[in-house]
XYZ file of N, CA and C in Angstrom:
240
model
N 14.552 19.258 22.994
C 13.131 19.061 23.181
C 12.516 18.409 21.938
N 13.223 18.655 20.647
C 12.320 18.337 19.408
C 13.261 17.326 19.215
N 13.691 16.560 19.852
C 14.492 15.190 19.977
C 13.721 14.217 20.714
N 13.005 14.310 21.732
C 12.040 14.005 22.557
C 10.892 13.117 22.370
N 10.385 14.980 21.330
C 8.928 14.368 20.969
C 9.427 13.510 19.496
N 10.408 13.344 18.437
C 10.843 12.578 17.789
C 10.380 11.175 18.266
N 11.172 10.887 18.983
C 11.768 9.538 20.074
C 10.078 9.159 19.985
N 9.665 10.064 21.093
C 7.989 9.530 21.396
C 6.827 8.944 19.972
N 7.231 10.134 19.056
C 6.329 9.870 17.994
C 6.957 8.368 17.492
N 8.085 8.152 17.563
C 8.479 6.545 16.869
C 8.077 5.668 17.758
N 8.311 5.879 19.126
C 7.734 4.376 20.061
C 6.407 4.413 19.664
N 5.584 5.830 19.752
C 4.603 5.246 19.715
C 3.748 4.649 18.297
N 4.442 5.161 17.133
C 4.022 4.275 16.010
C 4.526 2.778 16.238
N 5.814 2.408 16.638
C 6.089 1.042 17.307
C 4.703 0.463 17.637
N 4.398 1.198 18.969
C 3.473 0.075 19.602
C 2.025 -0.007 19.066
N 1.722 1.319 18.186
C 0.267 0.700 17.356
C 0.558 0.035 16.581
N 1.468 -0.491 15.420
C 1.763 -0.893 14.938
C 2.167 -2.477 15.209
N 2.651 -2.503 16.736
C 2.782 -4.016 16.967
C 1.175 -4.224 17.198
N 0.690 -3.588 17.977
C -0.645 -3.977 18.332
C -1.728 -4.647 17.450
N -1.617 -3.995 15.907
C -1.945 -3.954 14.998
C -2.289 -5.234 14.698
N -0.307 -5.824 14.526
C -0.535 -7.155 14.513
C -0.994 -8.496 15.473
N -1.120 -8.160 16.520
C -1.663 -8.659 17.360
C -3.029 -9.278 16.890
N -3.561 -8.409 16.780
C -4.988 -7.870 16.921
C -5.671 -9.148 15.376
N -4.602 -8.420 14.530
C -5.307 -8.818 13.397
C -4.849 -10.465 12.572
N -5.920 -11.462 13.341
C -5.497 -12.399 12.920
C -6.627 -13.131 13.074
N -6.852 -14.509 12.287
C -8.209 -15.019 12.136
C -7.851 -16.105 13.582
N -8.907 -16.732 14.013
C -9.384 -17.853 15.095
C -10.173 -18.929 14.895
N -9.750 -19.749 14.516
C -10.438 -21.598 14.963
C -10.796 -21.758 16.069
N -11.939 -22.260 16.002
C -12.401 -22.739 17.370
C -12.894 -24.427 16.786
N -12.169 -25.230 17.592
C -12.402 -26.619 17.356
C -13.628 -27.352 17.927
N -14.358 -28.034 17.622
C -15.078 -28.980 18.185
C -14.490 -29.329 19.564
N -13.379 -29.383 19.895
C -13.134 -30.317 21.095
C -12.450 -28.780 22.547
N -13.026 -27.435 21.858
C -12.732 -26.261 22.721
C -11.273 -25.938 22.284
N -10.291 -26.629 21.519
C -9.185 -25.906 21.358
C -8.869 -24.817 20.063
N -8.591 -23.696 20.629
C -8.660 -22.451 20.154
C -7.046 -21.974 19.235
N -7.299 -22.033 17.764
C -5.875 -22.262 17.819
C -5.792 -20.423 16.756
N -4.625 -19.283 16.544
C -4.744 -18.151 16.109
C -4.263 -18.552 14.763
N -4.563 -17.984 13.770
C -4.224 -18.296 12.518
C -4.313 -17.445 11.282
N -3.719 -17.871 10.215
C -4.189 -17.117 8.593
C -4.646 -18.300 8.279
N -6.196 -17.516 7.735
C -6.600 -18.683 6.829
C -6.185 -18.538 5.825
N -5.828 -19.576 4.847
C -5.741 -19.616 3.369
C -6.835 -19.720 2.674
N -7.804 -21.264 2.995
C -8.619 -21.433 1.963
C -9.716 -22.112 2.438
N -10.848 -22.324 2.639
C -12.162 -22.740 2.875
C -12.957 -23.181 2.012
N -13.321 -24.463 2.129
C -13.981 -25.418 1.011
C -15.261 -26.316 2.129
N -15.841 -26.189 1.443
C -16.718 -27.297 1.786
C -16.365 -28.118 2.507
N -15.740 -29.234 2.638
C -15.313 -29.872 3.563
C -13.668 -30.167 4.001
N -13.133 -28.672 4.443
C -11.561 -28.721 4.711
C -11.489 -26.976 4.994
N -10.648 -27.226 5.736
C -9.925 -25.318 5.802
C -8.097 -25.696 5.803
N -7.537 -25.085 5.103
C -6.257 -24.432 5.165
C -6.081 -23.661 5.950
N -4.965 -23.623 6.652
C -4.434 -22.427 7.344
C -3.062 -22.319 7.801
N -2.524 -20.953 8.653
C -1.180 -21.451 8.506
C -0.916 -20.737 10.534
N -0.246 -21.346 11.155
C -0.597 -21.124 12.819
C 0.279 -19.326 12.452
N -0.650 -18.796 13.531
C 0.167 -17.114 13.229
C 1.243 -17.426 13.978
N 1.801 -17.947 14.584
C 3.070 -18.007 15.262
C 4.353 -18.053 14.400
N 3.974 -18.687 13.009
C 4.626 -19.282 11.943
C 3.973 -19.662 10.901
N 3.830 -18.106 10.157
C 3.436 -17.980 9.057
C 4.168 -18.164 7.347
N 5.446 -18.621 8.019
C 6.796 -18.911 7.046
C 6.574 -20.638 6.968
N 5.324 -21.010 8.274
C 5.953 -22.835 8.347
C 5.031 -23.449 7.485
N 4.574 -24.565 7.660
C 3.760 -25.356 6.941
C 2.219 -24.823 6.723
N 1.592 -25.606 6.205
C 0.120 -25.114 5.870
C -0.278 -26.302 6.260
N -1.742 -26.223 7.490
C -2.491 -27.190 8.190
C -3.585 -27.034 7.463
N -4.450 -28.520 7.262
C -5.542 -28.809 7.125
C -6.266 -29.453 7.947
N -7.768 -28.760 8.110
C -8.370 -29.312 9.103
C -9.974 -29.992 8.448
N -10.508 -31.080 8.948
C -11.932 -30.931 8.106
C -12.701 -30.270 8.499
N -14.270 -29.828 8.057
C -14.940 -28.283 8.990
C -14.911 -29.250 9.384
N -15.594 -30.376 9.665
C -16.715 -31.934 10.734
C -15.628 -31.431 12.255
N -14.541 -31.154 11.879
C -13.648 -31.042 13.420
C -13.712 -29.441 13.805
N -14.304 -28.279 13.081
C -14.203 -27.049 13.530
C -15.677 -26.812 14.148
N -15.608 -25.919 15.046
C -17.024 -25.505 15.769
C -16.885 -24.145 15.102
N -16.013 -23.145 14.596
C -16.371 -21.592 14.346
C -15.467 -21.262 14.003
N -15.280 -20.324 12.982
C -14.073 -19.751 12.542
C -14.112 -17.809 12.811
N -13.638 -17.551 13.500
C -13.437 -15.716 13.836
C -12.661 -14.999 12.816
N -12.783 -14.485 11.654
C -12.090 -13.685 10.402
C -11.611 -12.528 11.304
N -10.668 -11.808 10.863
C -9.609 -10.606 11.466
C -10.812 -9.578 11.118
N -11.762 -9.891 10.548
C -12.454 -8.173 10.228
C -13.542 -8.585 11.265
N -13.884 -9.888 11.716
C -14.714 -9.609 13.162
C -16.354 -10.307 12.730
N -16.205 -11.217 10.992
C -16.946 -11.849 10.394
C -16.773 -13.648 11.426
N -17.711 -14.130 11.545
C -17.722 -15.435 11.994
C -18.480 -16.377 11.046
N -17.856 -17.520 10.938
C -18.295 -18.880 9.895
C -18.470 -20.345 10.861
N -19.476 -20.750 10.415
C -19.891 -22.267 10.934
C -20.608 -21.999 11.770
């Protein structure tokens, strides 16, 4: 029985824990409606860094703001 609730208590830190990451990731919203998930790096005046959450090991994209309509921060802050 205390093998059980073991088992249970680990899936279920598993799945808050994936959820977690899900959840917590910033959002571009482009001028032209395309919505892309991301880490931002860096925000300047006229440019954003970022890196696609799919592949956070890959390259680093730059975008100018003139092409972003809104940026969604993981804590639920919005820019532009």
């Amino acid at each position: 029985m205390k093998t059980i609730f073991q088992l249970a208590f680990i899936i279920t830190l598993f799945v808050c824990s994936s959820a977690a990451k899900v959840i917590a990731q910033d959002t571009i919203i482009f001028t032209d409606g395309t919505v892309v998930s991301c880490k931002i790096l860096q925000v300047s005046t006229d440019e954003v860094k970022y890196k696609k959450f799919d592949n956070l090991d890959g390259p680093d994209f730059i975008k100018r703001t003139s092409e972003i309509n809104m940026i969604k921060y993981k804590g639920g802050l919005w820019n532009y």
